[in-house]
Amino acid sequence: MTPSSPASASPSIAERVAEVRARIDAACRAAGRDPADVVLTAVSKTQEPEAIDTILATGQRVFGENRVQEAQGRWTDRIAGLPGLELRLIGPLQTNKVEDAAALFDVIETLDREKLAWALAEAAEKRGRSPRLLVQVNTGAEPQKAGVLPDAADALIAAARETYGLTVEGLMCIPPADKDAEPHFAMLRGLAERNGLSVLSMGMSGDYETAIRCGATHVRVGTALFGERNRP
Ligand SMILES: *Cc1c(COP(=O)(O)O)cnc(C)c1O
């Protein structure tokens, strides 16, 4: 270990990971929830290999990426040596990238339209296996944001299940950046309950404790673990 650093020095990745894990545990306890029921997804987009190695050394095995090609570059050569690794796609997916995504990711969190459900079903048939799926809901109905609109979510979930034979295990949302996230988390939870879905991916660096209070099963944390991202 390095000698003790002044309190003003920016924390190491290992220290950040410990801090986030401790805060997740505390948020669970405050909400009367079992910490084992909340999964920390480390969002590794744009991070350098050294940062990934450091976080892997802490035992972290669940990672989120928002671009298929970037994730292939970062993970393809590491996968064989990392049993227990779980890769989750948290960014928008184009239909022409579905086969690559299905080959790499364990979970795709961004199913948000019927055409994508169709493409995922085709890829599953071809490959004989399919990633687990979450439906992304645009809870703030923001025009620039991906995700199915809230009032179309039930129909998309039903179509994914019934028309395309896909297994949807939960929902994901990214609330508007400048607003209180809590009503959005509550909306997502209500949608999940009424559709019999158990997985809720919600909460990022700024609001993962609120999300845990609202029932998140997966929190997606980047900056609070790695520090500020380099722009790609
Ligand atoms: C980048 C990203 C995150 C992580 O954001 P931070 O604020 O750095 O924690 C979470 N979810 C999605 C979908 C992202 O693209």
Short mmCIF file of C-alpha atoms and ligand atoms in Angstrom, two decimals:
data_model
loop_
_atom_site.label_atom_id
_atom_site.label_comp_id
_atom_site.label_asym_id
_atom_site.label_seq_id
_atom_site.Cartn_x
_atom_site.Cartn_y
_atom_site.Cartn_z
CA MET A 1 0.00 0.00 0.00
CA THR A 2 1.04 3.57 -0.54
CA PRO A 3 1.73 5.67 2.57
CA SER A 4 -1.32 7.38 3.97
CA SER A 5 -2.31 10.24 1.73
CA PRO A 6 -3.64 13.63 2.77
CA ALA A 7 -7.39 13.75 3.23
CA SER A 8 -7.72 16.07 0.26
CA ALA A 9 -6.18 13.56 -2.20
CA SER A 10 -8.75 12.00 -4.48
CA PRO A 11 -9.68 8.48 -3.37
CA SER A 12 -8.40 5.43 -5.20
CA ILE A 13 -10.76 3.20 -7.15
CA ALA A 14 -10.52 0.57 -4.41
CA GLU A 15 -11.55 3.18 -1.82
CA ARG A 16 -14.43 4.33 -4.01
CA VAL A 17 -15.66 0.77 -4.46
CA ALA A 18 -15.56 0.18 -0.70
CA GLU A 19 -17.44 3.44 -0.09
CA VAL A 20 -20.16 2.67 -2.65
CA ARG A 21 -20.61 -0.87 -1.30
CA ALA A 22 -20.88 0.49 2.25
CA ARG A 23 -23.47 3.07 1.16
CA ILE A 24 -25.48 0.40 -0.65
CA ASP A 25 -25.47 -1.73 2.50
CA ALA A 26 -26.55 1.24 4.63
CA ALA A 27 -29.33 2.20 2.19
CA CYS A 28 -30.59 -1.40 2.25
CA ARG A 29 -30.57 -1.52 6.04
CA ALA A 30 -32.40 1.82 6.24
CA ALA A 31 -35.04 0.45 3.86
CA GLY A 32 -35.35 -2.86 5.68
CA ARG A 33 -33.93 -4.68 2.67
CA ASP A 34 -31.33 -7.45 2.42
CA PRO A 35 -28.12 -6.07 0.80
CA ALA A 36 -27.84 -9.38 -1.05
CA ASP A 37 -30.93 -8.34 -3.03
CA VAL A 38 -29.22 -5.33 -4.62
CA VAL A 39 -26.62 -5.90 -7.33
CA LEU A 40 -23.97 -3.26 -8.04
CA THR A 41 -23.40 -2.91 -11.79
CA ALA A 42 -20.07 -1.15 -12.36
CA VAL A 43 -20.46 1.02 -15.46
CA SER A 44 -17.13 0.60 -17.22
CA LYS A 45 -17.79 2.58 -20.43
CA THR A 46 -14.79 4.69 -21.54
CA GLN A 47 -12.54 3.27 -18.78
CA GLU A 48 -8.91 2.26 -19.33
CA PRO A 49 -7.75 -1.36 -18.89
CA GLU A 50 -5.84 -0.44 -15.70
CA ALA A 51 -9.01 0.86 -14.08
CA ILE A 52 -10.88 -2.31 -15.07
CA ASP A 53 -8.09 -4.45 -13.58
CA THR A 54 -8.24 -2.49 -10.33
CA ILE A 55 -11.97 -2.93 -9.96
CA LEU A 56 -11.83 -6.62 -10.92
CA ALA A 57 -9.25 -7.07 -8.14
CA THR A 58 -11.86 -5.92 -5.60
CA GLY A 59 -14.04 -8.86 -6.63
CA GLN A 60 -16.49 -6.84 -8.72
CA ARG A 61 -17.91 -9.08 -11.48
CA VAL A 62 -21.02 -7.30 -12.84
CA PHE A 63 -20.32 -4.61 -15.44
CA GLY A 64 -22.45 -2.31 -17.58
CA GLU A 65 -21.49 -1.01 -21.02
CA ASN A 66 -23.40 1.32 -23.31
CA ARG A 67 -21.88 0.52 -26.72
CA VAL A 68 -21.57 -2.92 -28.28
CA GLN A 69 -18.33 -2.37 -30.19
CA GLU A 70 -16.57 -0.61 -27.34
CA ALA A 71 -17.59 -3.44 -25.02
CA GLN A 72 -16.25 -6.06 -27.44
CA GLY A 73 -12.88 -4.32 -27.39
CA ARG A 74 -12.85 -4.09 -23.62
CA TRP A 75 -14.15 -7.54 -22.69
CA THR A 76 -13.80 -10.17 -25.43
CA ASP A 77 -10.22 -11.12 -24.51
CA ARG A 78 -10.92 -11.08 -20.76
CA ILE A 79 -14.04 -13.23 -20.60
CA ALA A 80 -12.37 -16.66 -20.65
CA GLY A 81 -10.27 -15.80 -17.58
CA LEU A 82 -13.18 -14.41 -15.57
CA PRO A 83 -15.71 -17.03 -14.49
CA GLY A 84 -18.74 -15.38 -12.96
CA LEU A 85 -18.39 -12.24 -15.08
CA GLU A 86 -21.75 -10.71 -16.02
CA LEU A 87 -21.92 -8.12 -18.79
CA ARG A 88 -25.01 -5.93 -19.10
CA LEU A 89 -25.80 -3.71 -22.08
CA ILE A 90 -27.27 -0.46 -20.75
CA GLY A 91 -27.10 1.66 -23.93
CA PRO A 92 -29.39 1.80 -26.97
CA LEU A 93 -29.19 -1.20 -29.32
CA GLN A 94 -29.49 -1.00 -33.12
CA THR A 95 -31.05 -4.01 -34.81
CA ASN A 96 -27.91 -4.52 -36.94
CA LYS A 97 -25.85 -5.00 -33.75
CA VAL A 98 -28.21 -7.51 -32.13
CA GLU A 99 -26.21 -10.61 -33.05
CA ASP A 100 -22.98 -9.14 -31.70
CA ALA A 101 -24.78 -7.99 -28.57
CA ALA A 102 -26.41 -11.39 -28.03
CA ALA A 103 -23.00 -13.06 -28.36
CA LEU A 104 -21.31 -10.84 -25.76
CA PHE A 105 -23.88 -9.74 -23.19
CA ASP A 106 -25.53 -11.78 -20.47
CA VAL A 107 -28.26 -9.18 -20.06
CA ILE A 108 -29.65 -6.53 -22.41
CA GLU A 109 -31.40 -3.80 -20.42
CA THR A 110 -32.55 -1.68 -23.35
CA LEU A 111 -35.33 -3.51 -25.17
CA ASP A 112 -37.59 -0.60 -26.12
CA ARG A 113 -39.40 -1.40 -29.37
CA GLU A 114 -41.09 -4.24 -31.15
CA LYS A 115 -38.60 -4.37 -34.02
CA LEU A 116 -35.83 -5.00 -31.51
CA ALA A 117 -37.88 -7.76 -29.87
CA TRP A 118 -38.23 -9.36 -33.29
CA ALA A 119 -34.46 -9.11 -33.94
CA LEU A 120 -33.64 -10.53 -30.49
CA ALA A 121 -35.99 -13.46 -31.10
CA GLU A 122 -34.32 -14.13 -34.48
CA ALA A 123 -30.87 -14.03 -32.88
CA ALA A 124 -32.01 -16.34 -30.07
CA GLU A 125 -33.30 -18.88 -32.55
CA LYS A 126 -30.08 -18.76 -34.55
CA ARG A 127 -27.81 -19.07 -31.52
CA GLY A 128 -29.91 -21.33 -29.34
CA ARG A 129 -29.47 -18.97 -26.40
CA SER A 130 -30.60 -15.51 -25.58
CA PRO A 131 -29.45 -12.82 -23.16
CA ARG A 132 -31.84 -12.05 -20.31
CA LEU A 133 -33.86 -8.94 -21.08
CA LEU A 134 -35.09 -5.79 -19.41
CA VAL A 135 -37.43 -3.31 -21.04
CA GLN A 136 -36.20 0.29 -20.89
CA VAL A 137 -38.96 2.77 -20.05
CA ASN A 138 -38.64 6.47 -20.88
CA THR A 139 -40.35 7.48 -17.64
CA GLY A 140 -39.92 11.21 -18.32
CA ALA A 141 -41.19 10.91 -21.93
CA GLU A 142 -38.09 12.84 -23.04
CA PRO A 143 -37.98 13.09 -26.85
CA GLN A 144 -34.19 12.61 -27.08
CA LYS A 145 -34.12 9.60 -24.78
CA ALA A 146 -34.41 5.90 -25.63
CA GLY A 147 -37.01 3.72 -23.96
CA VAL A 148 -40.64 2.84 -24.53
CA LEU A 149 -43.12 5.48 -23.37
CA PRO A 150 -44.80 4.57 -20.09
CA ASP A 151 -48.26 4.13 -21.57
CA ALA A 152 -46.89 1.78 -24.25
CA ALA A 153 -44.83 -0.35 -21.85
CA ASP A 154 -47.48 -2.95 -20.99
CA ALA A 155 -48.10 -3.64 -24.68
CA LEU A 156 -44.39 -3.99 -25.48
CA ILE A 157 -43.84 -6.35 -22.56
CA ALA A 158 -46.82 -8.45 -23.68
CA ALA A 159 -45.62 -8.52 -27.29
CA ALA A 160 -42.08 -9.48 -26.27
CA ARG A 161 -43.44 -12.38 -24.23
CA GLU A 162 -46.37 -13.57 -26.32
CA THR A 163 -45.52 -12.67 -29.91
CA TYR A 164 -41.75 -13.20 -29.75
CA GLY A 165 -41.42 -15.76 -26.95
CA LEU A 166 -38.81 -13.70 -25.10
CA THR A 167 -38.22 -13.84 -21.38
CA VAL A 168 -38.44 -10.35 -19.93
CA GLU A 169 -37.17 -10.25 -16.37
CA GLY A 170 -37.53 -6.60 -15.49
CA LEU A 171 -37.45 -2.91 -16.30
CA MET A 172 -34.82 -0.19 -16.54
CA CYS A 173 -35.07 3.61 -16.54
CA ILE A 174 -32.89 6.73 -16.69
CA PRO A 175 -34.89 9.58 -15.12
CA PRO A 176 -34.54 13.13 -16.48
CA ALA A 177 -31.18 14.52 -15.35
CA ASP A 178 -32.52 17.71 -13.81
CA LYS A 179 -35.52 16.35 -11.91
CA ASP A 180 -36.27 14.51 -8.70
CA ALA A 181 -35.77 10.85 -9.63
CA GLU A 182 -38.06 9.39 -6.98
CA PRO A 183 -41.39 9.65 -8.87
CA HIS A 184 -39.70 8.02 -11.87
CA PHE A 185 -38.41 5.15 -9.75
CA ALA A 186 -41.86 4.75 -8.23
CA MET A 187 -43.45 4.70 -11.68
CA LEU A 188 -41.03 2.00 -12.85
CA ARG A 189 -41.77 -0.08 -9.80
CA GLY A 190 -45.51 0.18 -10.38
CA LEU A 191 -45.11 -0.88 -14.01
CA ALA A 192 -42.98 -3.85 -12.93
CA GLU A 193 -45.46 -4.96 -10.29
CA ARG A 194 -48.41 -4.84 -12.60
CA ASN A 195 -46.51 -6.93 -15.18
CA GLY A 196 -45.18 -9.48 -12.69
CA LEU A 197 -41.54 -8.44 -13.18
CA SER A 198 -38.99 -8.72 -10.38
CA VAL A 199 -35.89 -6.91 -11.67
CA LEU A 200 -35.60 -3.12 -11.42
CA SER A 201 -32.45 -1.50 -12.84
CA MET A 202 -32.52 2.08 -11.61
CA GLY A 203 -30.23 4.51 -9.84
CA MET A 204 -26.84 5.90 -10.92
CA SER A 205 -24.00 7.65 -9.05
CA GLY A 206 -26.17 10.57 -7.95
CA ASP A 207 -29.27 8.70 -6.83
CA TYR A 208 -28.58 5.01 -6.18
CA GLU A 209 -29.54 5.29 -2.52
CA THR A 210 -32.92 6.78 -3.45
CA ALA A 211 -33.36 4.01 -6.02
CA ILE A 212 -32.67 1.36 -3.37
CA ARG A 213 -35.30 2.93 -1.15
CA CYS A 214 -37.71 2.69 -4.12
CA GLY A 215 -36.99 -1.00 -4.72
CA ALA A 216 -34.03 -1.15 -7.15
CA THR A 217 -32.54 -4.63 -7.55
CA HIS A 218 -29.69 -3.33 -9.75
CA VAL A 219 -27.94 0.03 -9.47
CA ARG A 220 -25.72 1.22 -12.34
CA VAL A 221 -22.79 3.19 -10.97
CA GLY A 222 -19.93 4.66 -13.01
CA THR A 223 -18.50 7.95 -11.78
CA ALA A 224 -18.80 7.16 -8.07
CA LEU A 225 -16.62 4.07 -8.62
CA PHE A 226 -14.13 5.16 -11.27
CA GLY A 227 -14.06 8.93 -10.86
CA GLU A 228 -14.93 11.28 -13.71
CA ARG A 229 -15.01 9.57 -17.10
CA ASN A 230 -12.61 10.40 -19.92
CA ARG A 231 -14.63 11.49 -22.89
CA PRO A 232 -14.20 8.86 -25.63
C1 LIG B 1 -23.15 6.06 -17.92
C2 LIG B 1 -24.39 5.40 -17.42
C3 LIG B 1 -24.57 5.14 -16.05
C4 LIG B 1 -23.57 5.54 -14.98
O1 LIG B 1 -23.64 6.90 -14.73
P1 LIG B 1 -22.85 7.57 -13.50
O2 LIG B 1 -23.59 8.83 -13.25
O3 LIG B 1 -21.44 7.78 -13.97
O4 LIG B 1 -22.92 6.62 -12.37
C5 LIG B 1 -25.72 4.47 -15.66
N1 LIG B 1 -26.66 4.10 -16.55
C6 LIG B 1 -26.53 4.34 -17.88
C7 LIG B 1 -27.59 3.89 -18.80
C8 LIG B 1 -25.39 5.00 -18.35
O5 LIG B 1 -25.26 5.22 -19.67
#
